[in-house]
Every structure is written in structure tokens, then in C-alpha cells.
Phi, psi and omega in degrees: 000070183322157176289328191291053201249249208300148173279162188298143188285161188273158196290129195284151203297142173240155186295136186255159169294168186302144170303148180245170186297333169287344195245324187228143174069178182291146178297157179078346192239026188040166203335135182265186193282013182240003187285351187234151162223134187286155182238022174319139168089349172312122189239142175263152172279147161217148190248119186295159166283346177266101184071358178089012188305145176292137177201154184240148161227142185284126167285140180290139171297132173242148181278144185218131195278170179310151156276165186302334194288309174298314181284353191279135203219107172272165191276139180265320182271139181180199183281324173253152166305164176277188173082009179240296199262001172288177162300165183294131166265166187287333196206139203211148165220146190230133184219151194229127169250135154249147183298150177289153181305104174120348187257149202228200173293321184289329177279334162301324181285302184303325178298323181278331176288332171287314184291328169312315186293305198294321174289327172303296175319293169323308173299344176259007179094020192243133179324146185297328183171192184286357183240032182289112183301000185054014183305328180239051179301309194255025162260164187258198187299296174076039163071014174318133169220136163236139192223148187238158170206178196226123174274179186291326181281000173303297189293337164283328183288351172218039181049030174254018170336300189286355179255009180298125192266141156341308186286005176255001173306132194313145176316133172288149172304147178220146200289335174284358206261137178218078196275127158272111195289316182308334186244031176238167173060200172136160180287305186242151177239144171228117186242133196224113176243155165201171169263357163251153183268309169315316193287321194300317182277340144323290165333318179280318186302304185301312184290337183287319192289316193279014175269354184028241169278358186285308215215144168238153188292127156267335191215144146203131202232134180249143187230164183219160157210166186301136196296148171295136187094353181278336166239152193300338157209174189291137170216175176289141190273151193256157178263166176275024159260008170082008183260161193270124206218095169148008179310312179277010194288136183285147197246149176304350177271354166293132178319330176240017166319297199285318168323326177261344189253322191236162181273118170343150193283326168277027174276190166241144349292158196288324181302349180268000197294138167067034180248179171218172171249135175256117150294114190241130180222125173274113203241116168288120158279143189258088182288337194286336181257333198287308188289009172283321186291148161275158182300345162289322184271345158291319178292331180299319187287302190256003165074025180212148174277164197273319177316317190226336188101356187298148176300141186287344164295007181090179183093199174257184181316303195270012169311093205299151180268140176280108180276338176277350191283144186221154182274195178310319175302327203098003212246155189287133184295322177269100188305143157324321170271005186298135192292311186297311182293326198270344184263348181313127175307345193268338174244020167225032167091009192071038172270128180234146182210158172261085179299126179212075180275179169224142170286158172219145163233100169281024183098179177236134174310166182286342164289008170084002182284131153313123174261098174232161163167254177199140171261096197275108182242104157240157180257148165193170175295322182211100176338308193297346192227359179247266181312304196291300179314311197281331179299318168301321177293309182307314193293337179277354193157040176275138165305320182287342188295349180271341178256003188239165186201107173293113178260345192213147181217150177196140174236136191214122166287113174266107166309163165302179179293162162281129174283160187306128169096343177270165154254153176293114164105354184319314186288345188271293182319324191233005191283000000 
């Protein structure tokens, strides 16, 4: 889990003014059916005078505007696909599909056309289609994003081997891997994120239904992050180990951000222009072992203070880490095997990735240990220059590796955003 990680948390949501057509529903058509929440059925509790008997009186129904959390909307069409540079969302679903036997390029194109149309409607806060389940009927878009990618096997299934990018070659084996192949890879990958759990589930269900007979779910994972507004001020997220996680994540304002994260418009293959590559890893945290460590020992493993994320060499969270600083015994203040030291880009040939993960908790094992950790998702223009060199370095002596286990893995080519009138992947499937 490289230290250069999570995007900074969004500003906590505050109550917003009534939603407008520009923020909720289709633009230019007025407020959508989701723009207003009814409070019909609200009641006031009244104590009866005789013997304290309870009675109820109904309050008049009132129309209440969507809050800023519900009305926040990401756009489906654009230079890049949604779900890459947006801030962390409170709920996420990762799901991989395999094309069914007999489904090829034609069926895949029809599938991506359906999926793109469904995602565009849902991200606008509209129903999925004629068979919408109504699960998210009362909510706005809630920052919903839906992102689509292609796995290595997709190109063989569709007869497009010559269009498979070299950057999609399988990842090397790492010593910390304990991979379940049934929960790894896949022909197609979908990332769903939203700030409302029902909105996210609704999107997951709609995408699954829209797959029809063309594709079947290979694996699916659920994740979460802190909800917007849960902290008194904007701050970097924490992971399930309690550590501030994401201080050194690349920012879109960085001058070299696009070069590191996105395939250039002139890149190869041409259909990947303005796209990116997503590495997906299910990383289990061995929390019972981790929580036995003292806070001082935990901080030495990471190289940062637990309270505020500041480097052990001093200062605040964003203070540059002094790797040469020593204590009275002449030992490094930031240990040589500290996670934050090993993952620094300047220690890995400038390798950088944009991490945008979700935490997960999948229950309690028979021995009482929590099955919990990180659904690691990182983005880069080339995984061989982003994820791979950093993970190889971690493999050689990261103090954190004792407390984590990589249990599933996938690598997906995520094409650039669809222009108006296009579907995602159209330049590949119809080129």
C-alpha cells in the first residue's frame, strides 16, 4: 500500500440551497423527479394529559431540497472516464465480468453500448431504464461514477489480439501474493462509486442486469470510505489500520500529473488515448497482529505519526520527510524499512500512481479474525513504470508486509472518456 496514496478527502458537505436543473436531473428540462424529497408521513410525538398516555399527530408533508451530498453530480462524457480524478466516495463496488461462451466482438460492442447508456442515465440521477428497480428513487446522483475497463483475456475473446496494449501484459509474481484466481482478472471490469449506499447498489444491480446474456459476473467486491461531512474539516482519509493514508498522492494540479496518470492523446494504441491503466488488488490487513503493536511500533512501520500523518522526522502532514535525520544513537528517525520511506517516488525512479481505493470488511472468520483491509485501486499511464517498480521495492523489505496479504489481483485497460454520442470502448470495438 504505497504511501503516495489516497486523493485528498472532499470538503465536508454542508446543507445546500435548493437544487437547480444544472445540478439535479437532465439540464434544461427543470428539476427531475429526484430533485425533491418528500417528508410525507413525518409525525410529532405528543404526551396525553391523562396518565401520560401516548398519542400521535401527523405533521404536514413538506418538500425538502436535496442536500449537497445527494445533488453532487459527476459527468459521464468527457476527456477521461469518471471515477479516476474525483474525490473518494463513501461506497464502492468493484465487479469483473467474463463474456459468455459464443459472445464475441459484436456482443461486446452491444454490451458496452448498453452499459454506457445506463451509466449516463444513472450518473444524471435518472432511472436506469424501463425496468428500473426504484431502489434509488428518492436520491439524487450522490456523486455516482461508473468506470469501465478491459482485461487481458478480453482481446482474445473478441478477436482483437492485435489491439491489446503491451502495458496490459500480466503483472509479475510478488512474494506477498496469496492470490485467489477465482477473484482475480476478468474480461471486463466495472468500478462503481457513490456517496450513498443505495445509489451505489442501484447502479451495481442495473449494470448486472444490463449485461444480459452477453456476460456473467466473475467476482464482485464491496468497499467504503468515510462519508462526506463526517469530519469537522477536510482531511486526508484513514485506512482500517487507523493511519492517515494518502498524503503523497499525486494531484491533478501537479504539472506532470497527466503524463504520469493518463495515456497521451498521441499514445499507442490509439484507442487508449486519454485512458489509464487500473491495478486492482484485494489487500487483507492482519488487524489482530497489527493491533498488538504499540502506537510507537506502528508509527515505525509506517514512518509517520498516527495522530496527524506527519513524518517521524518532524513537522506537519505535508512536511517533506527528512530521510537522513538520525536520533541520539545515530539511527534513522524514519526507519530504513518504513513503508513511507520505501514508497517515495524519488526512491523508485520517479514511479508514481494515483491511488483511489476503498476499505472493505467481509465478516469475521471462524477464529475471530476480521476479513478486512483495502480494495486497492491505482491508476497510471503505464503499470510497468507505476505500480510494478514500487511493489518490487516493497517486496524486498517493507516493514508493513508482515501485516498485510495480497489475496486477489487484476489489471485493466481503461480507455478514455466517451464523447457525446459515443459509448466507452467504441474506438476499439468499431475501429
